[in-house]
C-alpha positions in Angstrom: 0.0 0.1 0.0 1.3 3.4 -0.6 1.5 5.9 2.1 -1.7 7.9 1.2 -3.8 4.6 1.0 -2.4 3.4 4.2 -3.5 6.7 5.9 -7.0 6.4 4.3 -7.5 2.9 5.5 -6.1 3.8 8.9 -8.4 6.7 9.3 -11.4 4.8 7.8 -10.6 2.0 10.6 -10.3 4.6 13.4 -13.6 6.2 12.7 -15.9 3.0 12.0 -13.6 0.0 12.9 -14.9 -0.5 16.4 -18.8 0.1 15.5 -18.4 -2.4 12.7 -16.7 -4.9 14.8 -19.7 -4.7 17.3 -22.1 -5.0 14.5 -20.5 -8.0 13.1 -19.9 -10.2 16.4 -23.4 -11.0 16.7 -23.8 -11.9 13.1 -20.9 -14.4 13.3 -22.5 -16.0 16.3 -19.8 -14.2 18.7 -16.8 -15.8 16.8 -14.3 -12.8 17.4 -11.7 -14.0 15.1 -14.4 -14.4 12.1 -15.6 -10.9 13.2 -12.1 -9.3 13.0 -11.7 -11.1 9.6 -15.1 -9.7 8.3 -14.0 -6.1 9.2 -10.6 -6.4 7.6 -12.3 -7.7 4.4 -15.0 -4.9 4.6 -12.1 -2.2 4.9 -10.2 -3.8 2.1 -13.3 -3.6 0.0 -13.7 0.1 1.0 -10.1 0.8 0.0 -10.6 -0.9 -3.4 -13.7 1.2 -4.0 -12.7 4.7 -3.0 -15.6 6.3 -4.9 -17.6 5.3 -1.7 -15.6 7.4 0.5 -16.5 10.4 -1.2 -18.5 12.5 1.4 -20.7 13.9 -1.5 -22.3 10.3 -1.9 -23.4 10.3 1.7 -22.3 8.6 4.9 -19.8 5.7 4.5 -20.9 3.7 7.7 -24.2 2.4 6.2 -22.2 1.3 3.2 -19.6 -0.6 5.3 -22.4 -2.2 7.5 -24.2 -3.5 4.2 -20.9 -5.0 2.9 -20.1 -6.5 6.2 -23.5 -8.2 6.3 -22.9 -9.4 2.6 -19.6 -10.9 3.5 -21.2 -12.7 6.5 -24.1 -13.9 4.4 -21.9 -15.1 1.4 -19.6 -17.0 3.8 -22.6 -18.7 5.3 -23.9 -19.6 2.0 -20.6 -21.0 0.9 -20.4 -23.2 3.9 -24.0 -24.2 4.0 -23.4 -27.6 2.5 -21.2 -28.5 5.6 -24.0 -27.9 7.8 -26.8 -29.6 5.8 -28.2 -32.8 7.4 -30.0 -35.4 5.2 -33.6 -35.5 5.8 -33.3 -39.3 6.5 -31.0 -38.6 9.4 -33.2 -36.3 11.3 -35.8 -33.6 11.2 -34.7 -30.5 9.4 -34.5 -27.6 11.9 -35.5 -24.1 10.4 -32.8 -21.7 10.9 -34.0 -18.1 11.9 -31.9 -15.6 10.1 -32.1 -12.5 12.2 -29.5 -10.5 10.3 -31.9 -7.9 9.0 -33.3 -7.5 12.4 -29.8 -7.0 14.0 -28.9 -4.6 11.2 -32.1 -2.6 11.8 -31.7 -2.5 15.5 -28.2 -1.4 15.4 -28.9 1.5 12.8 -31.9 2.7 14.6 -29.8 2.7 18.0 -27.2 4.7 16.3 -29.7 7.2 15.0 -31.2 7.4 18.6 -27.8 8.5 19.8 -28.2 11.7 17.6 -31.3 12.7 19.3 -31.7 15.0 22.5 -31.9 13.3 25.8 -35.5 14.5 26.1 -36.5 13.1 22.9 -34.8 9.8 23.5 -36.5 9.5 26.9 -39.9 10.0 25.4 -39.1 7.4 22.8 -38.1 5.0 25.4 -40.9 5.2 27.5 -43.6 5.1 24.7 -42.2 3.0 22.0 -39.7 0.7 23.9 -41.5 0.5 27.3 -45.1 0.5 25.6 -46.3 3.1 27.9 -49.3 5.3 27.5 -48.9 9.0 27.0 -50.3 9.5 30.6 -48.0 6.8 31.9 -44.9 8.3 30.3 -45.8 11.7 31.6 -46.0 10.3 35.1 -42.6 8.5 34.8 -40.8 11.4 33.1 -42.3 14.0 35.5 -43.8 16.1 32.7 -47.3 17.1 31.6 -49.0 14.7 29.0 -49.0 17.5 26.3 -45.2 17.8 26.8 -44.9 14.0 25.9 -47.0 14.1 22.9 -45.1 17.1 21.7 -41.8 15.5 22.2 -42.8 12.2 20.7 -43.8 14.1 17.5 -40.7 16.2 17.3 -38.6 13.1 18.3 -39.8 11.0 15.6 -39.3 13.7 13.1 -35.8 14.0 14.4 -35.2 10.2 14.3 -36.5 10.3 10.5 -34.0 13.1 9.7 -31.1 11.2 11.4 -31.8 8.0 9.6 -31.9 9.9 6.2 -28.7 11.6 7.2 -27.3 8.1 7.7 -28.4 7.1 4.2 -31.3 4.9 5.4 -34.1 5.5 2.9 -37.8 4.6 3.7 
């Protein structure tokens, strides 16, 4: 690698490496060595496609996460025959592929960090805890109208944060 390329990959890894690794670990069933391999392969692909690093195209992180997910899925497909059990040897167990759900959870979690503490608190109470507006108001110690208003603006801010991250609805 040339010096400029090495600096680019180093900066990319410094900015996104830890988050990407945290995203990949659950996808590879906690295998930390495989997770590191996937992160390295993802960074290598980013280096091979410098056009995605252009800020005018949007944020790089969603692209990195998508590439990492594809690497894991491709690896899983490549080695699927190693795990196949002939039907005559036993019942075929359905495998629940939660990859998309994990990716969605991670992306929404990242977007939530971009909201104010008040907006996150209202969304936590109303959407994640399943509380009514009145219950959330009691827990947060604010009027019901404030909860409704904050929820409205929090959802708008969340939508904007997701758009800024390159997630489209």
